[in-house]
């Protein structure tokens, strides 16, 4: 009876002159850890096999084998093997995927070695390596790579957006804004992604800085999108100026995109934070009459229940709760808390207590009840001077 190793050796001795990709993959997999041809020298057998029999075979469909060959080539400084590997790929997308795999492992040296081994470096390849440097906070290497890409014309808007995002992550808003001007001077126009990153960063500095970027965005002929609107609404806080929430909602109304659940929740929360029941009522009425958005997220239901409770619209509160339960959407402790608070704060603490008892009666919802939820009921009974109920609870 032949051993696995003997069979594997026999396969090697009878390889055809022009092996197919499927055969190359099958044979090279014999070199993976635990397989018959695995060696103690960290995959050197695979590198030798590849160089001898499969250098012209496309391995672009098997990233694990790419990494096996590339790892050995890099560790042993076999630039020739690495170059053969990446040259065998049919396109730049496959080469970028290999660079990205090293970047995902924070192996920047490996990512750079694969990049340098590629017969040509296109914009996509530059962007992948640039992203790897910025995620690893190696800004010196990122700047050098950007200069090299610019010199060869291998830059696009995504290239500059990567640098802008990196500097914003480091808190250097000035440097990020400078890249917007560099982008323009190179003949490229900033896009919505560019400005959304800047708006999000500027929001932390206050309304004036944020609206300045919004004005610049509009001056460039770009319309805010749903992400822009969510950022603007998130920035509106209790101490914000009334004009901030009004302008943010005006932009929401002017944006030609379908309302989604994130945006709807953002509107509700912003109006509640700024105590603008008038604006909240108008948007909820519009949403209800449009019937375009089918709510499916338990978090959105929680925002709607809280919003209707804020407006003291108990009919809508209960209708929203029943709609959620009819869709067999299990509430979270936050959603349950919003519901109990909404009914308790609007004169129905008994209903809130009943709801708590209903949740406690079922094993799948019992864990949702916590002390904070009970406090909503206790506070409501206390305000009504129902101290007997307070002690009973």
JSON list of C-alpha atoms in Angstrom, two decimals, residues 152-365:
[
{"chain": "A", "resi": 152, "resn": "UNK", "atom": "CA", "xyz": [2.82, 59.11, -12.69]},
{"chain": "A", "resi": 153, "resn": "UNK", "atom": "CA", "xyz": [-0.75, 60.40, -12.87]},
{"chain": "A", "resi": 154, "resn": "UNK", "atom": "CA", "xyz": [-2.06, 57.38, -10.94]},
{"chain": "A", "resi": 155, "resn": "UNK", "atom": "CA", "xyz": [-4.34, 59.38, -8.62]},
{"chain": "A", "resi": 156, "resn": "UNK", "atom": "CA", "xyz": [-8.09, 59.87, -8.42]},
{"chain": "A", "resi": 157, "resn": "UNK", "atom": "CA", "xyz": [-10.60, 61.34, -5.98]},
{"chain": "A", "resi": 158, "resn": "UNK", "atom": "CA", "xyz": [-10.44, 58.18, -3.83]},
{"chain": "A", "resi": 159, "resn": "UNK", "atom": "CA", "xyz": [-6.67, 58.69, -3.44]},
{"chain": "A", "resi": 160, "resn": "UNK", "atom": "CA", "xyz": [-7.14, 62.13, -1.91]},
{"chain": "A", "resi": 161, "resn": "UNK", "atom": "CA", "xyz": [-10.17, 61.04, 0.11]},
{"chain": "A", "resi": 162, "resn": "UNK", "atom": "CA", "xyz": [-7.98, 58.39, 1.72]},
{"chain": "A", "resi": 163, "resn": "UNK", "atom": "CA", "xyz": [-5.46, 61.04, 2.80]},
{"chain": "A", "resi": 164, "resn": "UNK", "atom": "CA", "xyz": [-8.21, 63.41, 3.97]},
{"chain": "A", "resi": 165, "resn": "UNK", "atom": "CA", "xyz": [-9.81, 60.69, 6.09]},
{"chain": "A", "resi": 166, "resn": "UNK", "atom": "CA", "xyz": [-6.43, 59.72, 7.56]},
{"chain": "A", "resi": 167, "resn": "UNK", "atom": "CA", "xyz": [-5.60, 63.28, 8.65]},
{"chain": "A", "resi": 168, "resn": "UNK", "atom": "CA", "xyz": [-9.08, 63.75, 10.10]},
{"chain": "A", "resi": 169, "resn": "UNK", "atom": "CA", "xyz": [-8.62, 60.54, 12.07]},
{"chain": "A", "resi": 170, "resn": "UNK", "atom": "CA", "xyz": [-5.42, 62.06, 13.46]},
{"chain": "A", "resi": 171, "resn": "UNK", "atom": "CA", "xyz": [-7.27, 65.27, 14.33]},
{"chain": "A", "resi": 172, "resn": "UNK", "atom": "CA", "xyz": [-5.44, 67.40, 11.75]},
{"chain": "A", "resi": 173, "resn": "UNK", "atom": "CA", "xyz": [-8.38, 69.18, 10.11]},
{"chain": "A", "resi": 174, "resn": "UNK", "atom": "CA", "xyz": [-6.14, 71.84, 8.57]},
{"chain": "A", "resi": 175, "resn": "UNK", "atom": "CA", "xyz": [-4.03, 69.27, 6.73]},
{"chain": "A", "resi": 176, "resn": "UNK", "atom": "CA", "xyz": [-7.18, 67.50, 5.58]},
{"chain": "A", "resi": 177, "resn": "UNK", "atom": "CA", "xyz": [-8.62, 70.76, 4.19]},
{"chain": "A", "resi": 178, "resn": "UNK", "atom": "CA", "xyz": [-5.30, 71.42, 2.43]},
{"chain": "A", "resi": 179, "resn": "UNK", "atom": "CA", "xyz": [-5.71, 68.18, 0.51]},
{"chain": "A", "resi": 180, "resn": "UNK", "atom": "CA", "xyz": [-9.03, 69.43, -0.86]},
{"chain": "A", "resi": 181, "resn": "UNK", "atom": "CA", "xyz": [-7.17, 72.32, -2.48]},
{"chain": "A", "resi": 182, "resn": "UNK", "atom": "CA", "xyz": [-4.42, 69.97, -3.70]},
{"chain": "A", "resi": 183, "resn": "UNK", "atom": "CA", "xyz": [-7.09, 67.77, -5.23]},
{"chain": "A", "resi": 184, "resn": "UNK", "atom": "CA", "xyz": [-8.61, 70.71, -7.07]},
{"chain": "A", "resi": 185, "resn": "UNK", "atom": "CA", "xyz": [-5.24, 71.96, -8.29]},
{"chain": "A", "resi": 186, "resn": "UNK", "atom": "CA", "xyz": [-4.59, 68.53, -9.81]},
{"chain": "A", "resi": 187, "resn": "UNK", "atom": "CA", "xyz": [-7.79, 68.83, -11.83]},
{"chain": "A", "resi": 188, "resn": "UNK", "atom": "CA", "xyz": [-9.96, 66.59, -9.66]},
{"chain": "A", "resi": 189, "resn": "UNK", "atom": "CA", "xyz": [-13.24, 67.66, -8.08]},
{"chain": "A", "resi": 190, "resn": "UNK", "atom": "CA", "xyz": [-14.11, 66.70, -4.48]},
{"chain": "A", "resi": 191, "resn": "UNK", "atom": "CA", "xyz": [-17.17, 64.45, -4.15]},
{"chain": "A", "resi": 192, "resn": "UNK", "atom": "CA", "xyz": [-19.79, 63.82, -1.49]},
{"chain": "A", "resi": 193, "resn": "UNK", "atom": "CA", "xyz": [-17.50, 61.39, 0.35]},
{"chain": "A", "resi": 194, "resn": "UNK", "atom": "CA", "xyz": [-14.88, 64.15, 0.66]},
{"chain": "A", "resi": 195, "resn": "UNK", "atom": "CA", "xyz": [-17.27, 66.64, 2.17]},
{"chain": "A", "resi": 196, "resn": "UNK", "atom": "CA", "xyz": [-19.10, 64.15, 4.40]},
{"chain": "A", "resi": 197, "resn": "UNK", "atom": "CA", "xyz": [-15.79, 63.32, 6.08]},
{"chain": "A", "resi": 198, "resn": "UNK", "atom": "CA", "xyz": [-15.02, 67.03, 6.54]},
{"chain": "A", "resi": 199, "resn": "UNK", "atom": "CA", "xyz": [-18.53, 67.85, 7.79]},
{"chain": "A", "resi": 200, "resn": "UNK", "atom": "CA", "xyz": [-18.39, 65.03, 10.33]},
{"chain": "A", "resi": 201, "resn": "UNK", "atom": "CA", "xyz": [-15.04, 66.30, 11.65]},
{"chain": "A", "resi": 202, "resn": "UNK", "atom": "CA", "xyz": [-16.15, 69.94, 11.65]},
{"chain": "A", "resi": 203, "resn": "UNK", "atom": "CA", "xyz": [-19.32, 69.10, 13.58]},
{"chain": "A", "resi": 204, "resn": "UNK", "atom": "CA", "xyz": [-17.20, 68.38, 16.65]},
{"chain": "A", "resi": 205, "resn": "UNK", "atom": "CA", "xyz": [-15.98, 71.99, 16.57]},
{"chain": "A", "resi": 206, "resn": "UNK", "atom": "CA", "xyz": [-19.44, 73.52, 16.51]},
{"chain": "A", "resi": 207, "resn": "UNK", "atom": "CA", "xyz": [-22.18, 74.63, 14.17]},
{"chain": "A", "resi": 208, "resn": "UNK", "atom": "CA", "xyz": [-20.31, 77.50, 12.54]},
{"chain": "A", "resi": 209, "resn": "UNK", "atom": "CA", "xyz": [-17.42, 75.31, 11.38]},
{"chain": "A", "resi": 210, "resn": "UNK", "atom": "CA", "xyz": [-19.80, 72.63, 10.15]},
{"chain": "A", "resi": 211, "resn": "UNK", "atom": "CA", "xyz": [-22.01, 74.99, 8.15]},
{"chain": "A", "resi": 212, "resn": "UNK", "atom": "CA", "xyz": [-18.93, 76.54, 6.59]},
{"chain": "A", "resi": 213, "resn": "UNK", "atom": "CA", "xyz": [-18.07, 73.16, 5.07]},
{"chain": "A", "resi": 214, "resn": "UNK", "atom": "CA", "xyz": [-21.68, 72.62, 4.00]},
{"chain": "A", "resi": 215, "resn": "UNK", "atom": "CA", "xyz": [-21.59, 76.01, 2.23]},
{"chain": "A", "resi": 216, "resn": "UNK", "atom": "CA", "xyz": [-18.37, 74.99, 0.48]},
{"chain": "A", "resi": 217, "resn": "UNK", "atom": "CA", "xyz": [-19.97, 71.70, -0.57]},
{"chain": "A", "resi": 218, "resn": "UNK", "atom": "CA", "xyz": [-22.94, 73.50, -2.10]},
{"chain": "A", "resi": 219, "resn": "UNK", "atom": "CA", "xyz": [-20.63, 76.04, -3.78]},
{"chain": "A", "resi": 220, "resn": "UNK", "atom": "CA", "xyz": [-18.96, 73.09, -5.54]},
{"chain": "A", "resi": 221, "resn": "UNK", "atom": "CA", "xyz": [-22.33, 72.14, -7.00]},
{"chain": "A", "resi": 222, "resn": "UNK", "atom": "CA", "xyz": [-22.68, 69.05, -4.81]},
{"chain": "A", "resi": 223, "resn": "UNK", "atom": "CA", "xyz": [-25.98, 68.23, -3.15]},
{"chain": "A", "resi": 224, "resn": "UNK", "atom": "CA", "xyz": [-26.00, 66.72, 0.34]},
{"chain": "A", "resi": 225, "resn": "UNK", "atom": "CA", "xyz": [-27.01, 63.04, 0.40]},
{"chain": "A", "resi": 226, "resn": "UNK", "atom": "CA", "xyz": [-28.64, 60.90, 3.08]},
{"chain": "A", "resi": 227, "resn": "UNK", "atom": "CA", "xyz": [-25.29, 60.42, 4.84]},
{"chain": "A", "resi": 228, "resn": "UNK", "atom": "CA", "xyz": [-24.77, 64.19, 4.94]},
{"chain": "A", "resi": 229, "resn": "UNK", "atom": "CA", "xyz": [-28.23, 64.62, 6.44]},
{"chain": "A", "resi": 230, "resn": "UNK", "atom": "CA", "xyz": [-27.59, 62.01, 9.14]},
{"chain": "A", "resi": 231, "resn": "UNK", "atom": "CA", "xyz": [-24.32, 63.75, 10.08]},
{"chain": "A", "resi": 232, "resn": "UNK", "atom": "CA", "xyz": [-26.03, 67.16, 10.27]},
{"chain": "A", "resi": 233, "resn": "UNK", "atom": "CA", "xyz": [-28.88, 65.81, 12.38]},
{"chain": "A", "resi": 234, "resn": "UNK", "atom": "CA", "xyz": [-26.50, 63.96, 14.70]},
{"chain": "A", "resi": 235, "resn": "UNK", "atom": "CA", "xyz": [-24.62, 67.21, 15.27]},
{"chain": "A", "resi": 236, "resn": "UNK", "atom": "CA", "xyz": [-27.74, 69.04, 16.45]},
{"chain": "A", "resi": 237, "resn": "UNK", "atom": "CA", "xyz": [-27.72, 69.02, 20.25]},
{"chain": "A", "resi": 238, "resn": "UNK", "atom": "CA", "xyz": [-29.78, 70.56, 23.04]},
{"chain": "A", "resi": 239, "resn": "UNK", "atom": "CA", "xyz": [-27.60, 73.70, 23.09]},
{"chain": "A", "resi": 240, "resn": "UNK", "atom": "CA", "xyz": [-27.65, 74.14, 19.30]},
{"chain": "A", "resi": 241, "resn": "UNK", "atom": "CA", "xyz": [-29.15, 77.27, 17.81]},
{"chain": "A", "resi": 242, "resn": "UNK", "atom": "CA", "xyz": [-32.76, 76.93, 16.56]},
{"chain": "A", "resi": 243, "resn": "UNK", "atom": "CA", "xyz": [-31.57, 77.76, 13.06]},
{"chain": "A", "resi": 244, "resn": "UNK", "atom": "CA", "xyz": [-29.30, 74.67, 13.11]},
{"chain": "A", "resi": 245, "resn": "UNK", "atom": "CA", "xyz": [-32.14, 72.15, 13.36]},
{"chain": "A", "resi": 246, "resn": "UNK", "atom": "CA", "xyz": [-34.26, 74.21, 10.98]},
{"chain": "A", "resi": 247, "resn": "UNK", "atom": "CA", "xyz": [-31.53, 74.33, 8.33]},
{"chain": "A", "resi": 248, "resn": "UNK", "atom": "CA", "xyz": [-30.69, 70.65, 8.79]},
{"chain": "A", "resi": 249, "resn": "UNK", "atom": "CA", "xyz": [-34.33, 69.65, 8.26]},
{"chain": "A", "resi": 250, "resn": "UNK", "atom": "CA", "xyz": [-34.64, 72.00, 5.30]},
{"chain": "A", "resi": 251, "resn": "UNK", "atom": "CA", "xyz": [-31.71, 70.20, 3.71]},
{"chain": "A", "resi": 252, "resn": "UNK", "atom": "CA", "xyz": [-33.36, 66.84, 4.47]},
{"chain": "A", "resi": 253, "resn": "UNK", "atom": "CA", "xyz": [-36.51, 68.01, 2.70]},
{"chain": "A", "resi": 254, "resn": "UNK", "atom": "CA", "xyz": [-34.54, 69.18, -0.33]},
{"chain": "A", "resi": 255, "resn": "UNK", "atom": "CA", "xyz": [-32.49, 66.01, -0.76]},
{"chain": "A", "resi": 256, "resn": "UNK", "atom": "CA", "xyz": [-33.73, 63.86, -3.61]},
{"chain": "A", "resi": 257, "resn": "UNK", "atom": "CA", "xyz": [-33.23, 60.50, -1.90]},
{"chain": "A", "resi": 258, "resn": "UNK", "atom": "CA", "xyz": [-35.66, 58.02, -0.42]},
{"chain": "A", "resi": 259, "resn": "UNK", "atom": "CA", "xyz": [-36.14, 58.20, 3.32]},
{"chain": "A", "resi": 260, "resn": "UNK", "atom": "CA", "xyz": [-34.41, 55.31, 5.10]},
{"chain": "A", "resi": 261, "resn": "UNK", "atom": "CA", "xyz": [-34.64, 54.12, 8.69]},
{"chain": "A", "resi": 262, "resn": "UNK", "atom": "CA", "xyz": [-31.37, 55.68, 9.80]},
{"chain": "A", "resi": 263, "resn": "UNK", "atom": "CA", "xyz": [-32.45, 59.08, 8.50]},
{"chain": "A", "resi": 264, "resn": "UNK", "atom": "CA", "xyz": [-35.92, 58.78, 10.02]},
{"chain": "A", "resi": 265, "resn": "UNK", "atom": "CA", "xyz": [-34.47, 57.90, 13.43]},
{"chain": "A", "resi": 266, "resn": "UNK", "atom": "CA", "xyz": [-31.98, 60.77, 13.15]},
{"chain": "A", "resi": 267, "resn": "UNK", "atom": "CA", "xyz": [-34.83, 63.23, 12.48]},
{"chain": "A", "resi": 268, "resn": "UNK", "atom": "CA", "xyz": [-36.80, 61.98, 15.49]},
{"chain": "A", "resi": 269, "resn": "UNK", "atom": "CA", "xyz": [-33.85, 62.12, 17.87]},
{"chain": "A", "resi": 270, "resn": "UNK", "atom": "CA", "xyz": [-32.69, 65.57, 16.68]},
{"chain": "A", "resi": 271, "resn": "UNK", "atom": "CA", "xyz": [-36.16, 67.09, 17.11]},
{"chain": "A", "resi": 272, "resn": "UNK", "atom": "CA", "xyz": [-36.51, 65.58, 20.59]},
{"chain": "A", "resi": 273, "resn": "UNK", "atom": "CA", "xyz": [-33.05, 66.82, 21.66]},
{"chain": "A", "resi": 274, "resn": "UNK", "atom": "CA", "xyz": [-33.90, 70.37, 20.57]},
{"chain": "A", "resi": 275, "resn": "UNK", "atom": "CA", "xyz": [-37.45, 70.24, 21.96]},
{"chain": "A", "resi": 276, "resn": "UNK", "atom": "CA", "xyz": [-38.95, 71.02, 18.55]},
{"chain": "A", "resi": 277, "resn": "UNK", "atom": "CA", "xyz": [-42.28, 69.24, 18.69]},
{"chain": "A", "resi": 278, "resn": "UNK", "atom": "CA", "xyz": [-43.55, 71.37, 15.80]},
{"chain": "A", "resi": 279, "resn": "UNK", "atom": "CA", "xyz": [-40.89, 70.10, 13.41]},
{"chain": "A", "resi": 280, "resn": "UNK", "atom": "CA", "xyz": [-41.20, 66.55, 14.69]},
{"chain": "A", "resi": 281, "resn": "UNK", "atom": "CA", "xyz": [-44.98, 66.47, 14.20]},
{"chain": "A", "resi": 282, "resn": "UNK", "atom": "CA", "xyz": [-44.63, 67.79, 10.64]},
{"chain": "A", "resi": 283, "resn": "UNK", "atom": "CA", "xyz": [-42.09, 65.16, 9.63]},
{"chain": "A", "resi": 284, "resn": "UNK", "atom": "CA", "xyz": [-43.92, 62.27, 11.27]},
{"chain": "A", "resi": 285, "resn": "UNK", "atom": "CA", "xyz": [-47.15, 63.31, 9.54]},
{"chain": "A", "resi": 286, "resn": "UNK", "atom": "CA", "xyz": [-45.32, 63.46, 6.22]},
{"chain": "A", "resi": 287, "resn": "UNK", "atom": "CA", "xyz": [-43.78, 60.04, 6.82]},
{"chain": "A", "resi": 288, "resn": "UNK", "atom": "CA", "xyz": [-47.12, 58.54, 7.79]},
{"chain": "A", "resi": 289, "resn": "UNK", "atom": "CA", "xyz": [-48.95, 59.93, 4.76]},
{"chain": "A", "resi": 290, "resn": "UNK", "atom": "CA", "xyz": [-46.19, 58.97, 2.30]},
{"chain": "A", "resi": 291, "resn": "UNK", "atom": "CA", "xyz": [-46.18, 55.29, 3.38]},
{"chain": "A", "resi": 292, "resn": "UNK", "atom": "CA", "xyz": [-42.99, 54.83, 1.38]},
{"chain": "A", "resi": 293, "resn": "UNK", "atom": "CA", "xyz": [-40.78, 53.46, 4.15]},
{"chain": "A", "resi": 294, "resn": "UNK", "atom": "CA", "xyz": [-41.46, 50.01, 5.53]},
{"chain": "A", "resi": 295, "resn": "UNK", "atom": "CA", "xyz": [-39.94, 49.97, 9.02]},
{"chain": "A", "resi": 296, "resn": "UNK", "atom": "CA", "xyz": [-38.22, 46.70, 9.88]},
{"chain": "A", "resi": 297, "resn": "UNK", "atom": "CA", "xyz": [-35.62, 47.66, 12.49]},
{"chain": "A", "resi": 298, "resn": "UNK", "atom": "CA", "xyz": [-36.41, 47.40, 16.19]},
{"chain": "A", "resi": 299, "resn": "UNK", "atom": "CA", "xyz": [-34.23, 50.45, 16.78]},
{"chain": "A", "resi": 300, "resn": "UNK", "atom": "CA", "xyz": [-36.33, 52.56, 14.39]},
{"chain": "A", "resi": 301, "resn": "UNK", "atom": "CA", "xyz": [-39.50, 51.42, 16.14]},
{"chain": "A", "resi": 302, "resn": "UNK", "atom": "CA", "xyz": [-37.95, 52.57, 19.41]},
{"chain": "A", "resi": 303, "resn": "UNK", "atom": "CA", "xyz": [-37.26, 56.02, 17.94]},
{"chain": "A", "resi": 304, "resn": "UNK", "atom": "CA", "xyz": [-40.81, 56.30, 16.60]},
{"chain": "A", "resi": 305, "resn": "UNK", "atom": "CA", "xyz": [-42.36, 55.25, 19.91]},
{"chain": "A", "resi": 306, "resn": "UNK", "atom": "CA", "xyz": [-40.21, 57.77, 21.74]},
{"chain": "A", "resi": 307, "resn": "UNK", "atom": "CA", "xyz": [-41.13, 60.46, 19.21]},
{"chain": "A", "resi": 308, "resn": "UNK", "atom": "CA", "xyz": [-44.88, 59.86, 19.49]},
{"chain": "A", "resi": 309, "resn": "UNK", "atom": "CA", "xyz": [-44.54, 59.79, 23.27]},
{"chain": "A", "resi": 310, "resn": "UNK", "atom": "CA", "xyz": [-42.76, 63.16, 23.10]},
{"chain": "A", "resi": 311, "resn": "UNK", "atom": "CA", "xyz": [-45.77, 64.48, 21.14]},
{"chain": "A", "resi": 312, "resn": "UNK", "atom": "CA", "xyz": [-48.19, 62.93, 23.69]},
{"chain": "A", "resi": 313, "resn": "UNK", "atom": "CA", "xyz": [-49.84, 60.96, 20.87]},
{"chain": "A", "resi": 314, "resn": "UNK", "atom": "CA", "xyz": [-50.73, 57.79, 22.73]},
{"chain": "A", "resi": 315, "resn": "UNK", "atom": "CA", "xyz": [-52.83, 56.38, 19.89]},
{"chain": "A", "resi": 316, "resn": "UNK", "atom": "CA", "xyz": [-49.77, 56.49, 17.64]},
{"chain": "A", "resi": 317, "resn": "UNK", "atom": "CA", "xyz": [-47.57, 55.07, 20.41]},
{"chain": "A", "resi": 318, "resn": "UNK", "atom": "CA", "xyz": [-49.77, 52.00, 20.79]},
{"chain": "A", "resi": 319, "resn": "UNK", "atom": "CA", "xyz": [-50.29, 51.66, 17.02]},
{"chain": "A", "resi": 320, "resn": "UNK", "atom": "CA", "xyz": [-46.52, 51.63, 16.50]},
{"chain": "A", "resi": 321, "resn": "UNK", "atom": "CA", "xyz": [-46.01, 49.04, 19.25]},
{"chain": "A", "resi": 322, "resn": "UNK", "atom": "CA", "xyz": [-48.75, 46.79, 17.84]},
{"chain": "A", "resi": 323, "resn": "UNK", "atom": "CA", "xyz": [-47.31, 47.10, 14.33]},
{"chain": "A", "resi": 324, "resn": "UNK", "atom": "CA", "xyz": [-43.89, 46.03, 15.59]},
{"chain": "A", "resi": 325, "resn": "UNK", "atom": "CA", "xyz": [-45.30, 43.03, 17.47]},
{"chain": "A", "resi": 326, "resn": "UNK", "atom": "CA", "xyz": [-47.46, 42.04, 14.47]},
{"chain": "A", "resi": 327, "resn": "UNK", "atom": "CA", "xyz": [-44.26, 41.77, 12.43]},
{"chain": "A", "resi": 328, "resn": "UNK", "atom": "CA", "xyz": [-42.87, 39.41, 15.09]},
{"chain": "A", "resi": 329, "resn": "UNK", "atom": "CA", "xyz": [-40.03, 41.82, 15.84]},
{"chain": "A", "resi": 330, "resn": "UNK", "atom": "CA", "xyz": [-38.80, 41.15, 19.36]},
{"chain": "A", "resi": 331, "resn": "UNK", "atom": "CA", "xyz": [-38.24, 44.39, 21.29]},
{"chain": "A", "resi": 332, "resn": "UNK", "atom": "CA", "xyz": [-34.90, 45.19, 22.88]},
{"chain": "A", "resi": 333, "resn": "UNK", "atom": "CA", "xyz": [-34.63, 46.54, 26.41]},
{"chain": "A", "resi": 334, "resn": "UNK", "atom": "CA", "xyz": [-34.23, 50.01, 24.87]},
{"chain": "A", "resi": 335, "resn": "UNK", "atom": "CA", "xyz": [-37.40, 49.67, 22.77]},
{"chain": "A", "resi": 336, "resn": "UNK", "atom": "CA", "xyz": [-39.32, 48.38, 25.78]},
{"chain": "A", "resi": 337, "resn": "UNK", "atom": "CA", "xyz": [-37.95, 51.25, 27.86]},
{"chain": "A", "resi": 338, "resn": "UNK", "atom": "CA", "xyz": [-39.13, 53.77, 25.24]},
{"chain": "A", "resi": 339, "resn": "UNK", "atom": "CA", "xyz": [-42.59, 52.21, 25.23]},
{"chain": "A", "resi": 340, "resn": "UNK", "atom": "CA", "xyz": [-43.01, 52.11, 29.02]},
{"chain": "A", "resi": 341, "resn": "UNK", "atom": "CA", "xyz": [-41.68, 55.67, 29.32]},
{"chain": "A", "resi": 342, "resn": "UNK", "atom": "CA", "xyz": [-44.01, 56.92, 26.57]},
{"chain": "A", "resi": 343, "resn": "UNK", "atom": "CA", "xyz": [-47.19, 55.58, 28.17]},
{"chain": "A", "resi": 344, "resn": "UNK", "atom": "CA", "xyz": [-46.13, 56.29, 31.76]},
{"chain": "A", "resi": 345, "resn": "UNK", "atom": "CA", "xyz": [-45.20, 59.92, 31.04]},
{"chain": "A", "resi": 346, "resn": "UNK", "atom": "CA", "xyz": [-48.52, 60.48, 29.29]},
{"chain": "A", "resi": 347, "resn": "UNK", "atom": "CA", "xyz": [-50.83, 59.49, 32.11]},
{"chain": "A", "resi": 348, "resn": "UNK", "atom": "CA", "xyz": [-50.86, 55.70, 31.74]},
{"chain": "A", "resi": 349, "resn": "UNK", "atom": "CA", "xyz": [-48.38, 54.33, 34.29]},
{"chain": "A", "resi": 350, "resn": "UNK", "atom": "CA", "xyz": [-50.76, 51.41, 34.94]},
{"chain": "A", "resi": 351, "resn": "UNK", "atom": "CA", "xyz": [-50.48, 50.42, 31.27]},
{"chain": "A", "resi": 352, "resn": "UNK", "atom": "CA", "xyz": [-46.72, 50.68, 31.52]},
{"chain": "A", "resi": 353, "resn": "UNK", "atom": "CA", "xyz": [-46.70, 48.39, 34.58]},
{"chain": "A", "resi": 354, "resn": "UNK", "atom": "CA", "xyz": [-48.99, 45.92, 32.81]},
{"chain": "A", "resi": 355, "resn": "UNK", "atom": "CA", "xyz": [-46.61, 45.86, 29.86]},
{"chain": "A", "resi": 356, "resn": "UNK", "atom": "CA", "xyz": [-43.70, 45.12, 32.22]},
{"chain": "A", "resi": 357, "resn": "UNK", "atom": "CA", "xyz": [-45.64, 42.22, 33.73]},
{"chain": "A", "resi": 358, "resn": "UNK", "atom": "CA", "xyz": [-46.43, 40.89, 30.25]},
{"chain": "A", "resi": 359, "resn": "UNK", "atom": "CA", "xyz": [-42.75, 40.90, 29.36]},
{"chain": "A", "resi": 360, "resn": "UNK", "atom": "CA", "xyz": [-41.86, 39.17, 32.64]},
{"chain": "A", "resi": 361, "resn": "UNK", "atom": "CA", "xyz": [-44.45, 36.46, 31.95]},
{"chain": "A", "resi": 362, "resn": "UNK", "atom": "CA", "xyz": [-42.58, 35.21, 28.87]},
{"chain": "A", "resi": 363, "resn": "UNK", "atom": "CA", "xyz": [-39.15, 33.65, 29.15]},
{"chain": "A", "resi": 364, "resn": "UNK", "atom": "CA", "xyz": [-37.91, 35.11, 25.85]},
{"chain": "A", "resi": 365, "resn": "UNK", "atom": "CA", "xyz": [-38.67, 38.70, 26.96]}
]
